[in-house]
Short mmCIF file of C-alpha atoms in Angstrom, two decimals:
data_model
loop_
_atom_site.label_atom_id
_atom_site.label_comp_id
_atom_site.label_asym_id
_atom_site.label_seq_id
_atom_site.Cartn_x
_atom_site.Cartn_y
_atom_site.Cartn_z
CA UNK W 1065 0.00 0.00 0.00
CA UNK W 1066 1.72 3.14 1.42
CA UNK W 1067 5.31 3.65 1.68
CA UNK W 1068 7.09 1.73 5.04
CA UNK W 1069 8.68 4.77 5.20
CA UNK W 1070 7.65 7.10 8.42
CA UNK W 1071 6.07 10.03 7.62
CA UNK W 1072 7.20 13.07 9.33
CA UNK W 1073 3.64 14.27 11.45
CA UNK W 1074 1.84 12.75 14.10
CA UNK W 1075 -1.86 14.35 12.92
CA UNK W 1076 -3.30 16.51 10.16
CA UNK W 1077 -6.21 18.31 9.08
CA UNK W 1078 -7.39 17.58 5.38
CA UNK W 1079 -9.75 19.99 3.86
CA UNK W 1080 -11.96 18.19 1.20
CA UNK W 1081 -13.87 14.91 1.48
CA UNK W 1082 -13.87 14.33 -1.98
CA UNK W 1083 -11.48 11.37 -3.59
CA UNK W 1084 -8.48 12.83 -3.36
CA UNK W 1085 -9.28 14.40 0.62
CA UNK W 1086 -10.77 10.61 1.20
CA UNK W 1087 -7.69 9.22 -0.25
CA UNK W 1088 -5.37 10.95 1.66
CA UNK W 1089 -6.96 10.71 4.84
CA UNK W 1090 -6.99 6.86 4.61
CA UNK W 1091 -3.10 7.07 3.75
CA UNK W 1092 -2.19 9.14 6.51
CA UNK W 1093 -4.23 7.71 8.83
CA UNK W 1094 -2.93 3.95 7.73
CA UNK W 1095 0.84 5.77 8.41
CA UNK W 1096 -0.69 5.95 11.97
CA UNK W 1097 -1.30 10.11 12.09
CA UNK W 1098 -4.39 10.95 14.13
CA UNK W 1099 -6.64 12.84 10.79
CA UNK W 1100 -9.57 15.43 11.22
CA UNK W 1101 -11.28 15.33 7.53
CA UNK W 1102 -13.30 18.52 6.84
CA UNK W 1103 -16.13 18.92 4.25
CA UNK W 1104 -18.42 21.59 3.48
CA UNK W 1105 -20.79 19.07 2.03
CA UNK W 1106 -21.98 15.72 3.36
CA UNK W 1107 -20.77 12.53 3.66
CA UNK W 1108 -22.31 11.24 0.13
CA UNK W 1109 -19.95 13.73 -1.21
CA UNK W 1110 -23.30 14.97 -3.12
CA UNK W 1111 -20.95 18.11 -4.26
CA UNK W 1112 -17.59 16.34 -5.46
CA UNK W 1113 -16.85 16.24 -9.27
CA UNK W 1114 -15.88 12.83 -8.14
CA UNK W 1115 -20.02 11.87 -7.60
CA UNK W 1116 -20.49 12.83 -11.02
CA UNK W 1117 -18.31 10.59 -13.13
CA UNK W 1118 -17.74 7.66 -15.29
CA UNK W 1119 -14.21 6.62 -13.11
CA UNK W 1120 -12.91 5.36 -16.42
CA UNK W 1121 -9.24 4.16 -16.11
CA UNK W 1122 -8.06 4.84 -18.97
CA UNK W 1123 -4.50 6.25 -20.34
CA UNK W 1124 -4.22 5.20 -24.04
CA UNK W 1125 -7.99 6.46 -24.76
CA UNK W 1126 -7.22 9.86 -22.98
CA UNK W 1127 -4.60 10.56 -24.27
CA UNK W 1128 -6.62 12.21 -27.07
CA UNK W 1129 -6.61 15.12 -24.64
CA UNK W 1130 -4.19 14.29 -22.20
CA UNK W 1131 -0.15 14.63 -22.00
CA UNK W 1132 2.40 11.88 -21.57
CA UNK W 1133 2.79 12.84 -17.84
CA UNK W 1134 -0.80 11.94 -17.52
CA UNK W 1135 -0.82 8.77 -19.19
CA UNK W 1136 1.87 7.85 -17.15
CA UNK W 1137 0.33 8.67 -13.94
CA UNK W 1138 -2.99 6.83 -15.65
CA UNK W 1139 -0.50 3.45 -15.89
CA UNK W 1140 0.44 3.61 -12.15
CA UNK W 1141 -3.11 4.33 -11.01
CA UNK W 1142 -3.96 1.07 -13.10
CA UNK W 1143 -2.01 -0.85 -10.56
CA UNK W 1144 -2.26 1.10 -7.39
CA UNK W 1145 -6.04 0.98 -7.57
CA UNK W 1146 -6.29 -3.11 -6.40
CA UNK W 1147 -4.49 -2.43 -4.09
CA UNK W 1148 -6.10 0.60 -2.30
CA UNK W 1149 -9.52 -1.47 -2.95
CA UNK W 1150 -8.42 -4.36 -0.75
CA UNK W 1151 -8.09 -2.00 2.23
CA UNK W 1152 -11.33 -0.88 2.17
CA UNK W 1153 -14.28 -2.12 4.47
CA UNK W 1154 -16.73 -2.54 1.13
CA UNK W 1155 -15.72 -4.31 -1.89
CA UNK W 1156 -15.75 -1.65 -5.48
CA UNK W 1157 -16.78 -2.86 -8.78
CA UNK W 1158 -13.42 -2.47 -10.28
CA UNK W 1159 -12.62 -4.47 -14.08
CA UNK W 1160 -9.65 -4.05 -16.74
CA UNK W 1161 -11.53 -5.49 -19.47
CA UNK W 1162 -9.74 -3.00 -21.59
CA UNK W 1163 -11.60 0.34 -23.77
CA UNK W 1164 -13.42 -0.49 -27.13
CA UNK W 1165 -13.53 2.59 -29.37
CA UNK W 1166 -16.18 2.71 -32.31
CA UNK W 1167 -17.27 4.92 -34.85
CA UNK W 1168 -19.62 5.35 -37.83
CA UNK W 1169 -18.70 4.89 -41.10
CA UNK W 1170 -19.23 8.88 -42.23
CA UNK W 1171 -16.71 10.07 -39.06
CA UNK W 1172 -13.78 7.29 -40.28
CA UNK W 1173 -11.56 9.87 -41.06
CA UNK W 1174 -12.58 11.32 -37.31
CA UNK W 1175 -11.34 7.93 -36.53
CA UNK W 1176 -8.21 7.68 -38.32
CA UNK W 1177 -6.73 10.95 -36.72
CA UNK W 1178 -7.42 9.56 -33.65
CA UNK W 1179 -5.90 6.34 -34.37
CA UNK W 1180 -2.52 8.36 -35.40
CA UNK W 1181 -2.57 9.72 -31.90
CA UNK W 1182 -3.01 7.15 -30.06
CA UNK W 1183 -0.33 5.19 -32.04
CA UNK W 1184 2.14 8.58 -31.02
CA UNK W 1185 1.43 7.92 -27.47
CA UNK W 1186 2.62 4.41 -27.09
CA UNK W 1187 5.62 4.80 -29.04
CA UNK W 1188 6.03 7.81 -26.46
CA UNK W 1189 4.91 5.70 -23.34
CA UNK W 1190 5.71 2.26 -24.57
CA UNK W 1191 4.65 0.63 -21.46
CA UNK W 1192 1.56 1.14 -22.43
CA UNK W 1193 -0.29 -1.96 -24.42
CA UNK W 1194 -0.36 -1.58 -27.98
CA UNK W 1195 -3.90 -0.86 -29.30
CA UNK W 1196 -5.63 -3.19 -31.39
CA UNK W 1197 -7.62 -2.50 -34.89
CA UNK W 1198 -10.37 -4.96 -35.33
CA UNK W 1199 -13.05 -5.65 -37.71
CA UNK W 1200 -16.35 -6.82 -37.23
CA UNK W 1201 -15.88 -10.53 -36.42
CA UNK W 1202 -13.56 -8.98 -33.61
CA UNK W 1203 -15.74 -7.04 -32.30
CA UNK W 1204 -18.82 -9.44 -31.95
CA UNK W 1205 -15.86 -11.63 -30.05
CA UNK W 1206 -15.12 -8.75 -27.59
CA UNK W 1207 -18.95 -7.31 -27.60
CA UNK W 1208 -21.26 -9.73 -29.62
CA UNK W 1209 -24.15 -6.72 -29.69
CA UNK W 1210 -22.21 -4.76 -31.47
CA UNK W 1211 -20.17 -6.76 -34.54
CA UNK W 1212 -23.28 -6.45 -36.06
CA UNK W 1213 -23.39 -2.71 -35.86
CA UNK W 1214 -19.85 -1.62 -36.49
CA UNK W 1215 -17.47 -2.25 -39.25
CA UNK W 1216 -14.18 -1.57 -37.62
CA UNK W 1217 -12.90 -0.16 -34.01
CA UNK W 1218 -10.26 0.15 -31.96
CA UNK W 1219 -9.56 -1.97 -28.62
CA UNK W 1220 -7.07 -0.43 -26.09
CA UNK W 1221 -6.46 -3.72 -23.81
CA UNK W 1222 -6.12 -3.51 -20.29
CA UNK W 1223 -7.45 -0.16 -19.67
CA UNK W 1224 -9.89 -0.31 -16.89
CA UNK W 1225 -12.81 1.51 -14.62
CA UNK W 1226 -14.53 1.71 -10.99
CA UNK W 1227 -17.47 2.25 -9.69
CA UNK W 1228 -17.05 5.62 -8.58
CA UNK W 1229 -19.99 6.14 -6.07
CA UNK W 1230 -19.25 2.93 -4.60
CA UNK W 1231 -16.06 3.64 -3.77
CA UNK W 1232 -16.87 6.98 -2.20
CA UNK W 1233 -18.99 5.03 0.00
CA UNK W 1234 -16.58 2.63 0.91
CA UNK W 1235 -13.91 4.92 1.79
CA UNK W 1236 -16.26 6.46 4.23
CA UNK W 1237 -16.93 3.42 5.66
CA UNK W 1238 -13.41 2.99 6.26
CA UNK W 1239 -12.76 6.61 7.39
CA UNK W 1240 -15.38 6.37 9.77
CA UNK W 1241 -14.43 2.96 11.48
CA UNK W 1242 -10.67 3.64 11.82
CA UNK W 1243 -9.62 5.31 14.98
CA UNK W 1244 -7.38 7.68 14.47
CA UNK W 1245 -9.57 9.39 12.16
CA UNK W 1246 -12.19 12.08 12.96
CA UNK W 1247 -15.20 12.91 9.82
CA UNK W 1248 -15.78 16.72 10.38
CA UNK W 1249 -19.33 16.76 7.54
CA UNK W 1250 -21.16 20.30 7.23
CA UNK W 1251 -17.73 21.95 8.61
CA UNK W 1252 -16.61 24.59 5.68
CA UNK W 1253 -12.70 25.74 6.52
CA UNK W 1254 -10.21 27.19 4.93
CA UNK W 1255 -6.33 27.10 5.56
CA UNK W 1256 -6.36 30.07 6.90
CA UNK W 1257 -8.38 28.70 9.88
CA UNK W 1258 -5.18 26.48 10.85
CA UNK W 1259 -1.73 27.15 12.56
CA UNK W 1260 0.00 24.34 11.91
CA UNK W 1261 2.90 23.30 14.32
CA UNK W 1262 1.29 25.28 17.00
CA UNK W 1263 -0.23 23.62 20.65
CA UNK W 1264 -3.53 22.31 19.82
CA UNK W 1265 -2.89 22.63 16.16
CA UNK W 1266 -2.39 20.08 13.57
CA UNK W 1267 0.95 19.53 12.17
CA UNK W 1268 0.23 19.90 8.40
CA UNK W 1269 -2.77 20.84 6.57
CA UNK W 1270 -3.85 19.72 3.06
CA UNK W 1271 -6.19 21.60 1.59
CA UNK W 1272 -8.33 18.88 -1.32
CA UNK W 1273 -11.28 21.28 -1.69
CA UNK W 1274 -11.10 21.38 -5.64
CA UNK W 1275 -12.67 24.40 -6.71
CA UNK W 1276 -13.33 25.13 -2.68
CA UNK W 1277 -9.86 26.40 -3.21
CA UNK W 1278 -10.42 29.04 -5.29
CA UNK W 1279 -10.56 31.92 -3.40
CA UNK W 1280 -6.30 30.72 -2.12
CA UNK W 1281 -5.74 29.59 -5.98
CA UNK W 1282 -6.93 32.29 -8.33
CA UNK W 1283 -5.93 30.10 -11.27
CA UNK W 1284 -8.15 27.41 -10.78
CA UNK W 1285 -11.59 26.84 -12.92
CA UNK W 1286 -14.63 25.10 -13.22
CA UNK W 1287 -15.46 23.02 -16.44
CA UNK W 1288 -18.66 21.84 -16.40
CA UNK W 1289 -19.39 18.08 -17.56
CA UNK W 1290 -22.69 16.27 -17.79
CA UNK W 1291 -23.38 12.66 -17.07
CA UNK W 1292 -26.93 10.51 -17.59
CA UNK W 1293 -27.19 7.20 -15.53
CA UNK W 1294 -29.71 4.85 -16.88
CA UNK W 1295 -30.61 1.30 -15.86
CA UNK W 1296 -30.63 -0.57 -19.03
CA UNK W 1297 -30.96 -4.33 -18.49
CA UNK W 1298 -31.29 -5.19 -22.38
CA UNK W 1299 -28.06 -3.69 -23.06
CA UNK W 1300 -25.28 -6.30 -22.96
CA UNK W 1301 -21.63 -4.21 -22.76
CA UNK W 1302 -19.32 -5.32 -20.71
CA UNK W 1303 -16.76 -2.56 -20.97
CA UNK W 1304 -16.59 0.97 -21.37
CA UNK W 1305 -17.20 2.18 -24.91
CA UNK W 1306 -16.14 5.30 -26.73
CA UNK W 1307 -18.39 6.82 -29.63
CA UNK W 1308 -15.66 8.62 -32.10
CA UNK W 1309 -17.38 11.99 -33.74
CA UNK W 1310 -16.43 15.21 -34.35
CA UNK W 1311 -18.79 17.13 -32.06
CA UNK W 1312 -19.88 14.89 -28.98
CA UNK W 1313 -17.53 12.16 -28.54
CA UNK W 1314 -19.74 10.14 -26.10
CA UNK W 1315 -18.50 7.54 -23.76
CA UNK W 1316 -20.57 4.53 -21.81
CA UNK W 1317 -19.11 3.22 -18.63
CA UNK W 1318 -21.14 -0.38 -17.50
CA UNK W 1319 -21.45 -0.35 -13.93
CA UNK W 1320 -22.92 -3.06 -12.02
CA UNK W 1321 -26.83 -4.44 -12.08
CA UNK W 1322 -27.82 -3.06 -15.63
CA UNK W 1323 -26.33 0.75 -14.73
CA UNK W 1324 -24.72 2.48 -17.63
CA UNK W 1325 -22.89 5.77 -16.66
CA UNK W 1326 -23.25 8.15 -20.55
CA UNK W 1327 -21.28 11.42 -20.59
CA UNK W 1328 -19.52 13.44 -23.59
CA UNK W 1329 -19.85 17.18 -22.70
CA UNK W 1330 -17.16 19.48 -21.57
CA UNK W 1331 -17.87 23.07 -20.99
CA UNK W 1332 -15.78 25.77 -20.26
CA UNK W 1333 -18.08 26.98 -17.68
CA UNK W 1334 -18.62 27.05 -14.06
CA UNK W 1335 -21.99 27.10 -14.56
CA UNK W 1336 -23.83 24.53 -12.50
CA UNK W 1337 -27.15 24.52 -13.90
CA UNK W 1338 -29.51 21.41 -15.16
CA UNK W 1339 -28.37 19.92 -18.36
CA UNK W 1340 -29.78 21.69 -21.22
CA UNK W 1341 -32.38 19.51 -23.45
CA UNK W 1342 -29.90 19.51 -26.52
CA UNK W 1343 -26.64 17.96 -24.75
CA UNK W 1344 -29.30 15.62 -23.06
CA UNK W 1345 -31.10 14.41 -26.53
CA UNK W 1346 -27.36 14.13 -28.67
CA UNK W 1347 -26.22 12.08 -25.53
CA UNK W 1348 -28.94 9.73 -25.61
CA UNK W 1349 -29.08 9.55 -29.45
CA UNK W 1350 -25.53 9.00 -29.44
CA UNK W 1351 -25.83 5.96 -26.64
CA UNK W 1352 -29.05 4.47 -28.92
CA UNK W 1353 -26.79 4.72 -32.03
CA UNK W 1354 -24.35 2.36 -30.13
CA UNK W 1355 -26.84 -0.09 -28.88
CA UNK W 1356 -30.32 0.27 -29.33
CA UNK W 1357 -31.10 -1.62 -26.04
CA UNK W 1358 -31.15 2.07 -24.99
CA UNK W 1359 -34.21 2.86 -26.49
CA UNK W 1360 -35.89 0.76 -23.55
CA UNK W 1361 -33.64 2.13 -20.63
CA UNK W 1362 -34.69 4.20 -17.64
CA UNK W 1363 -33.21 7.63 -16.79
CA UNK W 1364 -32.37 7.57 -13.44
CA UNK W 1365 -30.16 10.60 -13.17
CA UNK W 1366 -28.99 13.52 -15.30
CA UNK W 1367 -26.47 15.19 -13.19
CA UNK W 1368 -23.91 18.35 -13.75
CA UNK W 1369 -20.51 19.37 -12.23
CA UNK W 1370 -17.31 21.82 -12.57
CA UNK W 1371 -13.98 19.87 -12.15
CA UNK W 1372 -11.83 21.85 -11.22
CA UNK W 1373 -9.03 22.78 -13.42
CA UNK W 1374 -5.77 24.77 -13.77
CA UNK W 1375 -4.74 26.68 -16.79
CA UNK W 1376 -2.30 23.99 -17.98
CA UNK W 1377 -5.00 21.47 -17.43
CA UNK W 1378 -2.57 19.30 -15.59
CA UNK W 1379 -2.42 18.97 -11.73
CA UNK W 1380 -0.29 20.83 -9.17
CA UNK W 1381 1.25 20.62 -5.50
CA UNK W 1382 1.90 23.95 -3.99
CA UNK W 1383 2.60 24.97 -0.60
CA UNK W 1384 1.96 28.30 0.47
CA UNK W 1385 3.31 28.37 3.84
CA UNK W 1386 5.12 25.88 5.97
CA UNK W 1387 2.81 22.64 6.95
CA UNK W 1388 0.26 23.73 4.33
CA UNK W 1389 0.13 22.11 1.03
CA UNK W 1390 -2.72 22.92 -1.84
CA UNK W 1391 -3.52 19.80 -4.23
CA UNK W 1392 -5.36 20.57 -6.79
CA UNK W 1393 -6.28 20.79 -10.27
CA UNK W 1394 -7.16 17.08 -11.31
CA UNK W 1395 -9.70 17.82 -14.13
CA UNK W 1396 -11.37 15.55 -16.35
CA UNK W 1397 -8.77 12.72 -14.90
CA UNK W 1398 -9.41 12.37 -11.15
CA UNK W 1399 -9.95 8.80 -10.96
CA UNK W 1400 -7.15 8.11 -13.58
CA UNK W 1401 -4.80 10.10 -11.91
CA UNK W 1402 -5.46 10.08 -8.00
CA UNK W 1403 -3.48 6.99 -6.56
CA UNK W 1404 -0.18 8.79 -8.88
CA UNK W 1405 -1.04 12.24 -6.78
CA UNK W 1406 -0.90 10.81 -3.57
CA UNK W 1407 1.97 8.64 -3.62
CA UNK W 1408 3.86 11.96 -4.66
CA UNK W 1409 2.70 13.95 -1.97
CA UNK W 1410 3.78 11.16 0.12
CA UNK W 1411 7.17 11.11 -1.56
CA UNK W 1412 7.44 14.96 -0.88
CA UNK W 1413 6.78 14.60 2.50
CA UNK W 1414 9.11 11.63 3.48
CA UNK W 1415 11.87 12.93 1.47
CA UNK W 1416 11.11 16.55 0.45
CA UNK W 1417 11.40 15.72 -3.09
CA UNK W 1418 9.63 12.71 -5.38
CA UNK W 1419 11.16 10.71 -7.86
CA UNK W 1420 7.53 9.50 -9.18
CA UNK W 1421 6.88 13.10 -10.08
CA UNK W 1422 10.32 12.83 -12.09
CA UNK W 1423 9.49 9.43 -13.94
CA UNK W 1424 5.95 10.95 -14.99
CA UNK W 1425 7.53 13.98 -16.63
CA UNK W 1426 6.40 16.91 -13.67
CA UNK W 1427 9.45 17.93 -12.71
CA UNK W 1428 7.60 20.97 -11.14
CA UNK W 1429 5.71 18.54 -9.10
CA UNK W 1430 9.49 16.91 -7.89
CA UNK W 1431 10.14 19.69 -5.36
CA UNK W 1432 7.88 22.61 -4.83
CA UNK W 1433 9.05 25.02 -7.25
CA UNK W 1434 9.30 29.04 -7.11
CA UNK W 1435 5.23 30.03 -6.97
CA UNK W 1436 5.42 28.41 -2.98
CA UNK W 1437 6.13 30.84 -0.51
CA UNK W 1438 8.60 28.30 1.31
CA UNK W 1439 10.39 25.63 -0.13
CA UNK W 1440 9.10 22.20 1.17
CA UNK W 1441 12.82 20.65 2.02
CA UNK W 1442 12.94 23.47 4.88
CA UNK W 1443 10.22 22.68 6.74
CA UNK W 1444 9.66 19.11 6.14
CA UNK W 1445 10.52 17.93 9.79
CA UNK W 1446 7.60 18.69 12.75
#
């Protein structure tokens, strides 16, 4: 799990209970620090990005959008997730059944651009599995609904996914039975509330609040996504699939007992609002075009949320004062990308520098750089 190394602090407070607060609070407290978790929502984390999300685990398919440095975090996260989920006091759905990537015949050349990225990313990460074309006979063998449908896609083996509100739940679980750990629900705070170090004060703070955050981290940003959950028995897939086109490239996540998590849209908004009745309609015409087992499925949700998001898009550590670090900035890739931000925060704080950050390609995530108001390798000790 963890590192056997010690970590240098006896307790903390972690502002955030979404997955990356949750996540750290189970690592610290597992280290043996006494944790107070504090969350301005509740605990079904009703107002995390992460409760509105497909939890795909998937490097090679986002790396349409995402850089090498997150594909590579996407790889470790791949491994590190098993073993975070046997920890927990509730099993996860959790699968690598690999991603299966289709497209209609009038967006093939849609398709073949993609295809030419994809095949860029492994040769630059080439760890990563080497994607598969396949025609119809291979994909009625991998999804025998659709090899009637499709002429051609692409399979990206051992990719994977989680059931994200299940694991929410079960870290909770966990949170609340271990005790060294104290659930703080309803209780907004800020760093600025904290003097770590002091009597009576925690020793670090780690502020996960996401978009909480913004009023310490001007940069961040809210881009909105939308997500439909239907129950659709009739509708056989057994991994995620990604719809190729050149507007709304749509994505469906199977989850367990006949739920289907169907999302596409990314807006650079921080408007929280309903979904509007057009990105609703071209999601669910895009899902029946897929599989028309959808025609017969029940909406059970149609739910918006801002992740929150740097201008780089990619995630950051800072620390703005001693024992305080911000970690932010996850975006579109929380679930991908979580497990790789918390072993290098642990790295930073054992060691002062981490040489995951290094491997993934963030140097600036290696040692606090220059923005930070003090240097993490001076204050590291309690």
């Amino acid at each position: 799990m963890t590192s056997a190394s010690p970590l240098p602090l006896d307790s903390a407070a972690i502002l955030g209970g979404g997955l990356m607060g949750r996540l750290l609070a189970l690592a610290l407290a597992q280290a043996g620090c006494r944790v107070d978790l504090y969350e301005a929502g509740s605990a079904d984390a009703e107002g995390a990005a992460a409760r509105v999300a497909a939890a795909m685990l998937a490097p090679l398919a986002e790396s349409a959008v995402a850089p090498a440095p997150l594909v590579r975090m996407g790889l470790h996260a791949l491994e590190r997730w098993p073993q975070w989920l046997a920890t927990l006091a509730e099993p996860v759905f959790f699968q690598r059944e690999g991603t299966l990537v289709l497209w209609h015949r009038q967006d093939a050349a849609e398709a073949q651009r993609l295809a030419r990225v994809l095949e860029a990313t492994v040769r630059t990460v080439p760890e990563l599995p080497a994607m598969q074309q396949v025609d119809s006979a291979g994909l009625a063998a991998l999804e025998p609904s659709l090899g009637q449908r499709f002429a051609r896609g692409l399979f990206l083996p051992g990719e994977g996914q989680l059931d994200n509100r299940a694991l929410l739940a079960a870290m909770h679980a966990t949170l609340r039975a271990h005790p060294r750990v104290a659930l703080h629900w309803q209780a907004s705070r800020s760093p600025d509330d904290f003097t770590p170090g002091r009597a009576g004060q925690p020793d670090w703070v780690f502020d996960c609040r996401g978009l909480g955050a913004k009023p310490q981290w001007n940069a961040l940003r809210g881009v909105r996504g939308e997500v439909i959950r239907v129950h659709a028995p009739e509708v056989g897939l057994q991994r995620p699939t990604r719809l190729v086109h050149p507007r709304y490239p749509l994505y469906i996540a199977p989850k367990p007992g006949g739920m289907f998590v169907i999302g596409a849209t990314e807006i650079e908004s921080e408007d929280r609002s309903p979904a509007s009745v057009r990105s609703t309609l071209e999601l669910l015409s895009a899902a029946y075009a897929v599989h028309s087992g959808f025609a017969e499925a029940r909406i059970i949700e149609i739910a918006t949320q801002c992740r929150p998001t740097l201008p780089d898009n990619l995630p950051d550590i800072r620390q703005p004062r001693p024992r305080v670090l911000q970690i932010n900035g996850l975006y579109r890739h929380g679930f991908m990308i979580a497990p790789a931000m918390l072993d290098i925060v642990l790295q930073l704080l054992q060691a002062g520098h981490s040489p995951l950050a290094e491997h993934f390609g963030l140097p600036g995530l290696a040692r606090l750089g220059a923005h930070d108001a003090t240097p993490l390798e001076t204050s590291i000790c309690p």
